[in-house]
mmCIF file of C-alpha atoms in Angstrom:
data_model
loop_
_atom_site.group_PDB
_atom_site.id
_atom_site.type_symbol
_atom_site.label_atom_id
_atom_site.label_comp_id
_atom_site.label_asym_id
_atom_site.label_seq_id
_atom_site.Cartn_x
_atom_site.Cartn_y
_atom_site.Cartn_z
ATOM 1 C CA MET A 1 -50.495 28.201 40.239
ATOM 2 C CA ALA A 2 -48.926 30.857 42.620
ATOM 3 C CA GLU A 3 -45.291 31.605 41.669
ATOM 4 C CA GLY A 4 -42.617 32.031 44.310
ATOM 5 C CA ARG A 5 -40.862 35.286 44.685
ATOM 6 C CA ASP A 6 -37.641 33.966 43.177
ATOM 7 C CA VAL A 7 -39.127 32.352 40.106
ATOM 8 C CA GLN A 8 -37.861 33.973 36.810
ATOM 9 C CA TRP A 9 -39.476 34.246 33.386
ATOM 10 C CA VAL A 10 -36.993 34.747 30.729
ATOM 11 C CA GLU A 11 -37.764 35.673 27.227
ATOM 12 C CA VAL A 12 -35.743 33.778 24.467
ATOM 13 C CA THR A 13 -33.662 36.312 22.369
ATOM 14 C CA GLU A 14 -32.447 35.869 18.686
ATOM 15 C CA GLY A 15 -29.060 34.569 19.879
ATOM 16 C CA GLN A 16 -30.735 31.795 21.847
ATOM 17 C CA VAL A 17 -32.961 30.548 19.183
ATOM 18 C CA GLY A 18 -32.689 26.861 18.523
ATOM 19 C CA GLN A 19 -30.753 26.282 21.842
ATOM 20 C CA ARG A 20 -31.826 23.202 23.812
ATOM 21 C CA VAL A 21 -33.583 23.853 27.076
ATOM 22 C CA ASP A 22 -30.759 22.078 29.178
ATOM 23 C CA ASN A 23 -27.950 24.322 27.608
ATOM 24 C CA PHE A 24 -30.105 27.342 27.994
ATOM 25 C CA LEU A 25 -30.543 26.600 31.647
ATOM 26 C CA LEU A 26 -26.791 25.788 32.196
ATOM 27 C CA SER A 27 -25.896 29.298 30.692
ATOM 28 C CA ARG A 28 -28.449 30.992 33.041
ATOM 29 C CA MET A 29 -28.178 28.897 36.263
ATOM 30 C CA LYS A 30 -24.515 29.428 37.124
ATOM 31 C CA GLY A 31 -23.043 26.779 39.240
ATOM 32 C CA ALA A 32 -25.811 24.207 38.532
ATOM 33 C CA PRO A 33 -24.638 20.618 37.541
ATOM 34 C CA ARG A 34 -26.311 18.863 34.609
ATOM 35 C CA ALA A 35 -27.840 16.167 36.798
ATOM 36 C CA LEU A 36 -29.683 18.894 38.774
ATOM 37 C CA ILE A 37 -30.870 20.532 35.430
ATOM 38 C CA TYR A 38 -32.268 17.216 34.064
ATOM 39 C CA ARG A 39 -34.024 16.610 37.529
ATOM 40 C CA ILE A 40 -35.914 19.936 37.554
ATOM 41 C CA VAL A 41 -36.824 19.605 33.840
ATOM 42 C CA ARG A 42 -38.182 16.135 34.512
ATOM 43 C CA LYS A 43 -40.159 17.225 37.545
ATOM 44 C CA GLY A 44 -41.859 19.941 35.558
ATOM 45 C CA GLU A 45 -40.451 22.754 37.438
ATOM 46 C CA VAL A 46 -39.003 24.293 34.175
ATOM 47 C CA ARG A 47 -41.756 25.514 31.629
ATOM 48 C CA VAL A 48 -41.725 27.040 28.218
ATOM 49 C CA ASN A 49 -44.874 29.125 27.673
ATOM 50 C CA LYS A 50 -46.310 27.550 30.749
ATOM 51 C CA LYS A 51 -46.106 24.012 29.286
ATOM 52 C CA ARG A 52 -43.888 21.125 30.440
ATOM 53 C CA VAL A 53 -40.775 20.437 28.138
ATOM 54 C CA LYS A 54 -38.033 17.886 27.729
ATOM 55 C CA ALA A 55 -34.348 18.723 28.189
ATOM 56 C CA ASP A 56 -33.752 18.443 24.448
ATOM 57 C CA THR A 57 -36.693 20.832 23.450
ATOM 58 C CA ARG A 58 -35.347 23.483 21.089
ATOM 59 C CA LEU A 59 -36.282 27.086 21.890
ATOM 60 C CA VAL A 60 -38.075 29.546 19.574
ATOM 61 C CA LEU A 61 -37.730 33.401 19.453
ATOM 62 C CA GLY A 62 -40.004 34.894 21.930
ATOM 63 C CA ASP A 63 -40.452 31.831 24.132
ATOM 64 C CA MET A 64 -40.920 32.560 27.715
ATOM 65 C CA VAL A 65 -38.968 30.190 29.984
ATOM 66 C CA ARG A 66 -39.862 29.632 33.626
ATOM 67 C CA ILE A 67 -36.702 29.194 35.735
ATOM 68 C CA PRO A 68 -37.415 27.961 39.331
ATOM 69 C CA PRO A 69 -35.577 29.138 42.396
ATOM 70 C CA LEU A 70 -32.425 27.151 42.797
ATOM 71 C CA ARG A 71 -30.632 26.574 46.068
ATOM 72 C CA LEU A 72 -27.771 24.314 45.713
ATOM 73 C CA THR A 73 -26.207 22.298 48.560
ATOM 74 C CA PRO A 74 -22.359 22.390 48.854
ATOM 75 C CA ARG A 75 -22.352 18.836 47.443
ATOM 76 C CA GLU A 76 -24.458 19.724 44.419
ATOM 77 C CA ALA A 77 -22.794 23.069 43.509
ATOM 78 C CA VAL A 78 -20.342 23.335 40.643
ATOM 79 C CA ARG A 79 -17.170 24.672 42.204
ATOM 80 C CA GLU A 80 -16.370 28.385 41.810
ATOM 81 C CA VAL A 81 -13.476 28.817 39.427
ATOM 82 C CA SER A 82 -10.320 29.520 41.249
ATOM 83 C CA ASP A 83 -8.168 32.545 40.613
ATOM 84 C CA ASN A 84 -5.401 30.350 39.134
ATOM 85 C CA LEU A 85 -7.790 28.736 36.810
ATOM 86 C CA ARG A 86 -9.471 31.940 35.902
ATOM 87 C CA ASN A 87 -6.124 33.467 35.093
ATOM 88 C CA LEU A 88 -4.951 30.377 33.197
ATOM 89 C CA LEU A 89 -8.134 30.413 30.963
ATOM 90 C CA ALA A 90 -7.986 34.024 30.419
ATOM 91 C CA GLY A 91 -4.500 33.799 29.035
ATOM 92 C CA SER A 92 -5.143 30.614 27.025
ATOM 93 C CA VAL A 93 -7.343 32.301 24.206
ATOM 94 C CA LEU A 94 -5.380 31.596 21.066
ATOM 95 C CA LEU A 95 -7.766 33.596 18.799
ATOM 96 C CA GLU A 96 -11.176 35.004 18.907
ATOM 97 C CA GLY A 97 -13.691 35.982 16.355
ATOM 98 C CA ARG A 98 -16.995 37.585 16.513
ATOM 99 C CA ASP A 99 -19.035 34.301 17.277
ATOM 100 C CA TRP A 100 -16.157 31.856 18.118
ATOM 101 C CA LEU A 101 -13.025 31.441 20.053
ATOM 102 C CA VAL A 102 -10.113 28.933 20.278
ATOM 103 C CA ILE A 103 -8.706 27.959 23.646
ATOM 104 C CA ASN A 104 -5.283 26.285 24.262
ATOM 105 C CA LYS A 105 -6.690 23.695 26.561
ATOM 106 C CA PRO A 106 -4.498 22.690 29.460
ATOM 107 C CA SER A 107 -3.798 18.971 29.881
ATOM 108 C CA GLY A 108 -5.743 17.535 32.885
ATOM 109 C CA LEU A 109 -8.762 19.754 32.664
ATOM 110 C CA ALA A 110 -11.938 17.953 31.561
ATOM 111 C CA VAL A 111 -13.981 19.934 29.009
ATOM 112 C CA HIS A 112 -17.273 19.024 31.010
ATOM 113 C CA GLY A 113 -17.872 18.667 34.795
ATOM 114 C CA GLY A 114 -19.600 15.380 36.041
ATOM 115 C CA SER A 115 -18.429 11.923 37.029
ATOM 116 C CA GLY A 116 -16.469 13.278 39.970
ATOM 117 C CA VAL A 117 -15.260 16.472 38.103
ATOM 118 C CA LYS A 118 -16.737 19.485 39.995
ATOM 119 C CA ILE A 119 -15.839 21.920 37.282
ATOM 120 C CA GLY A 120 -14.864 21.421 33.715
ATOM 121 C CA LEU A 121 -13.455 23.815 30.963
ATOM 122 C CA ILE A 122 -16.794 25.000 29.738
ATOM 123 C CA GLU A 123 -18.249 25.710 33.177
ATOM 124 C CA ALA A 124 -15.161 27.494 34.227
ATOM 125 C CA LEU A 125 -15.151 29.568 30.940
ATOM 126 C CA ARG A 126 -18.742 30.651 31.487
ATOM 127 C CA GLN A 127 -17.780 31.936 34.833
ATOM 128 C CA VAL A 128 -14.682 33.800 33.360
ATOM 129 C CA ARG A 129 -16.501 35.186 30.374
ATOM 130 C CA GLU A 130 -19.592 36.674 32.042
ATOM 131 C CA ASP A 131 -19.820 39.026 28.938
ATOM 132 C CA LEU A 132 -21.179 36.178 26.836
ATOM 133 C CA ASP A 133 -24.738 35.010 26.925
ATOM 134 C CA PHE A 134 -24.016 31.834 24.929
ATOM 135 C CA LEU A 135 -20.839 29.646 24.944
ATOM 136 C CA GLU A 136 -20.756 25.998 23.767
ATOM 137 C CA LEU A 137 -18.142 23.504 22.814
ATOM 138 C CA VAL A 138 -17.944 22.671 18.992
ATOM 139 C CA HIS A 139 -15.880 19.449 19.696
ATOM 140 C CA ARG A 140 -14.064 17.745 22.481
ATOM 141 C CA LEU A 141 -10.539 16.910 23.603
ATOM 142 C CA ASP A 142 -9.811 14.097 26.149
ATOM 143 C CA ARG A 143 -9.124 15.313 29.646
ATOM 144 C CA ASP A 144 -5.297 14.778 29.291
ATOM 145 C CA THR A 145 -5.012 16.158 25.851
ATOM 146 C CA SER A 146 -3.780 19.759 25.465
ATOM 147 C CA GLY A 147 -4.228 22.274 22.553
ATOM 148 C CA CYS A 148 -6.662 23.790 20.219
ATOM 149 C CA LEU A 149 -10.327 23.714 21.320
ATOM 150 C CA LEU A 150 -13.047 25.508 19.568
ATOM 151 C CA LEU A 151 -16.144 27.091 21.076
ATOM 152 C CA ALA A 152 -19.024 28.911 19.559
ATOM 153 C CA LYS A 153 -20.250 32.164 21.019
ATOM 154 C CA SER A 154 -23.821 32.074 19.289
ATOM 155 C CA ARG A 155 -26.236 29.551 18.264
ATOM 156 C CA PRO A 156 -26.019 30.127 14.517
ATOM 157 C CA ALA A 157 -22.177 29.795 14.780
ATOM 158 C CA LEU A 158 -22.481 26.558 16.690
ATOM 159 C CA LEU A 159 -24.730 25.080 13.985
ATOM 160 C CA ALA A 160 -22.384 26.293 11.234
ATOM 161 C CA LEU A 161 -19.406 24.796 12.793
ATOM 162 C CA ASN A 162 -21.102 21.586 13.666
ATOM 163 C CA ALA A 163 -21.997 21.345 9.987
ATOM 164 C CA SER A 164 -18.422 21.940 9.035
ATOM 165 C CA LEU A 165 -17.276 19.268 11.439
ATOM 166 C CA LYS A 166 -19.834 16.719 10.027
ATOM 167 C CA GLU A 167 -18.986 17.449 6.475
ATOM 168 C CA ARG A 168 -15.249 17.156 7.108
ATOM 169 C CA GLN A 169 -14.349 20.753 6.310
ATOM 170 C CA MET A 170 -12.601 20.996 9.613
ATOM 171 C CA ASP A 171 -8.935 19.791 9.841
ATOM 172 C CA LYS A 172 -7.291 18.836 13.157
ATOM 173 C CA GLN A 173 -3.683 17.979 13.526
ATOM 174 C CA TYR A 174 -2.223 16.375 16.679
ATOM 175 C CA LEU A 175 1.357 15.842 17.747
ATOM 176 C CA ALA A 176 1.960 12.521 19.618
ATOM 177 C CA LEU A 177 5.081 10.755 20.971
ATOM 178 C CA VAL A 178 4.821 6.992 20.509
ATOM 179 C CA ALA A 179 6.819 4.136 21.690
ATOM 180 C CA GLY A 180 9.407 2.625 19.303
ATOM 181 C CA ARG A 181 10.244 3.409 15.676
ATOM 182 C CA TRP A 182 7.043 4.234 13.720
ATOM 183 C CA PRO A 183 7.529 2.958 10.035
ATOM 184 C CA ALA A 184 7.984 5.900 7.732
ATOM 185 C CA ARG A 185 5.868 4.122 5.159
ATOM 186 C CA ARG A 186 2.848 3.518 7.531
ATOM 187 C CA ASP A 187 0.849 6.739 6.802
ATOM 188 C CA PHE A 188 -2.525 5.444 7.530
ATOM 189 C CA VAL A 189 -4.422 3.237 10.060
ATOM 190 C CA SER A 190 -7.946 2.062 9.472
ATOM 191 C CA ALA A 191 -9.533 -0.133 12.235
ATOM 192 C CA ARG A 192 -13.079 -0.176 13.305
ATOM 193 C CA LEU A 193 -13.597 0.965 16.923
ATOM 194 C CA ASP A 194 -16.215 -0.125 19.586
ATOM 195 C CA ARG A 195 -16.947 1.757 22.724
ATOM 196 C CA PHE A 196 -17.437 -0.234 26.016
ATOM 197 C CA GLU A 197 -17.381 0.286 29.758
ATOM 198 C CA LEU A 198 -15.423 -1.444 32.492
ATOM 199 C CA ALA A 199 -17.071 -2.741 35.540
ATOM 200 C CA ASN A 200 -16.298 0.614 37.342
ATOM 201 C CA GLY A 201 -18.169 2.524 34.610
ATOM 202 C CA GLU A 202 -15.011 3.869 33.065
ATOM 203 C CA ARG A 203 -15.290 4.359 29.270
ATOM 204 C CA ARG A 204 -12.880 2.558 27.031
ATOM 205 C CA VAL A 205 -12.494 1.763 23.142
ATOM 206 C CA ARG A 206 -11.217 -1.193 21.482
ATOM 207 C CA VAL A 207 -10.600 -2.437 17.792
ATOM 208 C CA GLU A 208 -13.598 -4.592 16.952
ATOM 209 C CA ALA A 209 -14.736 -5.842 13.520
ATOM 210 C CA ALA A 210 -18.274 -4.849 14.415
ATOM 211 C CA GLY A 211 -17.396 -1.342 15.579
ATOM 212 C CA LYS A 212 -17.673 1.964 13.709
ATOM 213 C CA VAL A 213 -15.429 2.815 10.826
ATOM 214 C CA ALA A 214 -12.265 4.853 12.038
ATOM 215 C CA ARG A 215 -9.407 6.196 10.100
ATOM 216 C CA THR A 216 -6.208 8.150 11.130
ATOM 217 C CA ARG A 217 -3.456 9.504 9.059
ATOM 218 C CA PHE A 218 0.086 9.403 10.578
ATOM 219 C CA ALA A 219 3.283 11.098 9.535
ATOM 220 C CA VAL A 220 6.760 10.956 11.185
ATOM 221 C CA ARG A 221 7.972 14.260 12.375
ATOM 222 C CA GLU A 222 11.123 13.167 14.207
ATOM 223 C CA ALA A 223 12.615 9.770 15.048
ATOM 224 C CA TYR A 224 14.440 8.985 18.308
ATOM 225 C CA GLU A 225 16.253 5.965 19.505
ATOM 226 C CA LYS A 226 13.267 4.606 21.418
ATOM 227 C CA ALA A 227 10.383 6.806 20.400
ATOM 228 C CA THR A 228 8.939 8.659 17.440
ATOM 229 C CA LEU A 229 7.215 12.098 17.291
ATOM 230 C CA VAL A 230 4.310 11.664 14.911
ATOM 231 C CA ALA A 231 1.635 14.036 13.458
ATOM 232 C CA ALA A 232 -1.762 12.430 13.580
ATOM 233 C CA GLU A 233 -4.884 13.575 11.670
ATOM 234 C CA PRO A 234 -8.116 11.852 12.538
ATOM 235 C CA VAL A 235 -10.228 11.423 9.302
ATOM 236 C CA THR A 236 -13.167 10.295 11.430
ATOM 237 C CA GLY A 237 -13.989 11.579 14.957
ATOM 238 C CA ARG A 238 -14.198 8.398 17.273
ATOM 239 C CA THR A 239 -13.473 8.502 21.008
ATOM 240 C CA HIS A 240 -9.926 7.914 21.793
ATOM 241 C CA GLN A 241 -9.251 7.220 18.123
ATOM 242 C CA ILE A 242 -5.705 8.353 17.816
ATOM 243 C CA ARG A 243 -4.707 6.577 21.024
ATOM 244 C CA VAL A 244 -6.375 3.265 20.151
ATOM 245 C CA HIS A 245 -5.097 3.344 16.543
ATOM 246 C CA ALA A 246 -1.509 3.945 17.655
ATOM 247 C CA ALA A 247 -1.709 1.103 20.203
ATOM 248 C CA HIS A 248 -3.278 -1.153 17.599
ATOM 249 C CA ALA A 249 -0.317 -0.317 15.196
ATOM 250 C CA GLY A 250 2.130 -1.515 17.983
ATOM 251 C CA HIS A 251 3.256 1.931 18.979
ATOM 252 C CA PRO A 252 1.131 3.201 22.000
ATOM 253 C CA LEU A 253 1.322 6.792 22.978
ATOM 254 C CA LEU A 254 3.704 7.606 25.807
ATOM 255 C CA GLY A 255 1.878 8.704 29.017
ATOM 256 C CA ASP A 256 -1.131 6.745 28.076
ATOM 257 C CA ASP A 257 -2.513 4.955 31.223
ATOM 258 C CA LYS A 258 -5.515 3.410 29.303
ATOM 259 C CA TYR A 259 -3.901 1.886 26.194
ATOM 260 C CA GLY A 260 -0.181 1.909 26.924
ATOM 261 C CA SER A 261 1.949 -1.043 27.243
ATOM 262 C CA ARG A 262 4.429 -1.972 30.149
ATOM 263 C CA GLU A 263 7.312 -0.986 27.823
ATOM 264 C CA SER A 264 5.688 2.371 26.999
ATOM 265 C CA GLN A 265 4.915 3.159 30.622
ATOM 266 C CA ARG A 266 8.672 2.326 31.446
ATOM 267 C CA LEU A 267 9.793 4.666 28.801
ATOM 268 C CA SER A 268 7.531 7.344 29.800
ATOM 269 C CA ALA A 269 8.962 7.073 33.482
ATOM 270 C CA THR A 270 12.433 7.070 32.019
ATOM 271 C CA LEU A 271 11.799 10.411 30.065
ATOM 272 C CA GLY A 272 10.161 12.001 32.930
ATOM 273 C CA LEU A 273 6.659 12.168 31.298
ATOM 274 C CA SER A 274 3.828 12.652 33.808
ATOM 275 C CA ARG A 275 0.992 13.185 31.265
ATOM 276 C CA LEU A 276 -0.365 11.901 28.050
ATOM 277 C CA PHE A 277 1.728 13.048 25.167
ATOM 278 C CA LEU A 278 -1.106 14.082 22.940
ATOM 279 C CA HIS A 279 -1.347 17.758 21.841
ATOM 280 C CA ALA A 280 -3.869 19.245 19.473
ATOM 281 C CA ALA A 281 -1.299 21.415 17.626
ATOM 282 C CA ALA A 282 -3.309 23.022 14.740
ATOM 283 C CA LEU A 283 -7.022 23.575 13.737
ATOM 284 C CA THR A 284 -8.346 24.724 10.400
ATOM 285 C CA PHE A 285 -12.086 25.582 9.930
ATOM 286 C CA PRO A 286 -14.224 27.841 7.931
ATOM 287 C CA GLU A 287 -15.316 31.003 9.702
ATOM 288 C CA PRO A 288 -18.963 30.793 10.249
ATOM 289 C CA SER A 289 -20.163 34.108 8.893
ATOM 290 C CA SER A 290 -17.678 34.571 5.983
ATOM 291 C CA GLY A 291 -16.606 31.143 5.051
ATOM 292 C CA ARG A 292 -12.937 32.134 5.004
ATOM 293 C CA PRO A 293 -10.478 29.635 6.284
ATOM 294 C CA VAL A 294 -9.050 30.139 9.718
ATOM 295 C CA LYS A 295 -5.980 28.358 10.778
ATOM 296 C CA ILE A 296 -4.745 28.389 14.414
ATOM 297 C CA LYS A 297 -1.678 26.694 16.013
ATOM 298 C CA ALA A 298 -1.032 25.950 19.641
ATOM 299 C CA PRO A 299 2.660 25.757 20.608
ATOM 300 C CA LEU A 300 3.873 22.525 22.260
ATOM 301 C CA PRO A 301 3.757 22.954 26.053
ATOM 302 C CA ALA A 302 7.354 23.409 27.563
ATOM 303 C CA GLU A 303 6.856 20.181 29.610
ATOM 304 C CA LEU A 304 6.417 18.144 26.427
ATOM 305 C CA GLU A 305 9.376 20.081 24.700
ATOM 306 C CA ALA A 306 11.551 19.038 27.533
ATOM 307 C CA VAL A 307 10.427 15.404 27.078
ATOM 308 C CA LEU A 308 11.467 15.537 23.369
ATOM 309 C CA ASP A 309 14.828 16.985 24.376
ATOM 310 C CA ARG A 310 15.415 14.102 26.690
ATOM 311 C CA ALA A 311 14.225 11.582 23.975
ATOM 312 C CA ARG A 312 16.767 13.049 21.612
ATOM 313 C CA HIS A 313 19.685 12.077 24.031
ATOM 314 C CA ALA A 314 18.227 8.795 25.356
ATOM 315 C CA ARG A 315 20.295 5.724 24.742
#
């Protein structure tokens, strides 16, 4: 087979060992959306050692990866990161180690592009941090949630941090403002959760006896006349877990347009809250290479501090 002039053959280095083919391509083919990556892999345009592969094939040291020429239409291309977003992300690094970094994720920014989102945090960061050959999310935050988000800068670090997450050696603490007075004695919610899709394809979660086990610890931080600031620690890591558990307990998060009640929505408007009040305030994890505990805190955004101030004076 004659190769076009723009075809590249890239050798897999030590830092890329074990990486999936799709993630390897995403890091090399700047601006390419995932759907396009999957398409060219499926069509056999991507080869490893001259053989067809699947998107989830793991790479081995010394593998030669064929990367075809890629010309994106304006509709397909991942948007170039704006100067404002570039500056925001560059200033949002809370702490960085040799093979990991923690970002204070802004509310309203999806962690991944797709489903109408032209650019997500990971795609934007790969453009901002061109010095890094590898950058992957260790865990996720909902689009409207702000705060601590951990990323790995090498494949070994990603595997180590994923293992820590699976073995529950990683602690996450969130701050949430909920409607009504959360009972001081209610420090635990255990309710099985089931994921489903609405007719429009939107993903939702509900309490369901046949769902997956889900547990969340809650602790009152400050009580107001009509709302309560709580700390929430998910024992398990289910989608929308804190939001659904709080609503199930009768105290939905303020600013929650998916699981909120009419009363919570009215209270949100009264307090001038225009986003979900859920913030990943602290993250503790074992450092991948040394095992030493790393604890990082993300300050509450000024807009949420202002809402708490209004809640203190609400009558």
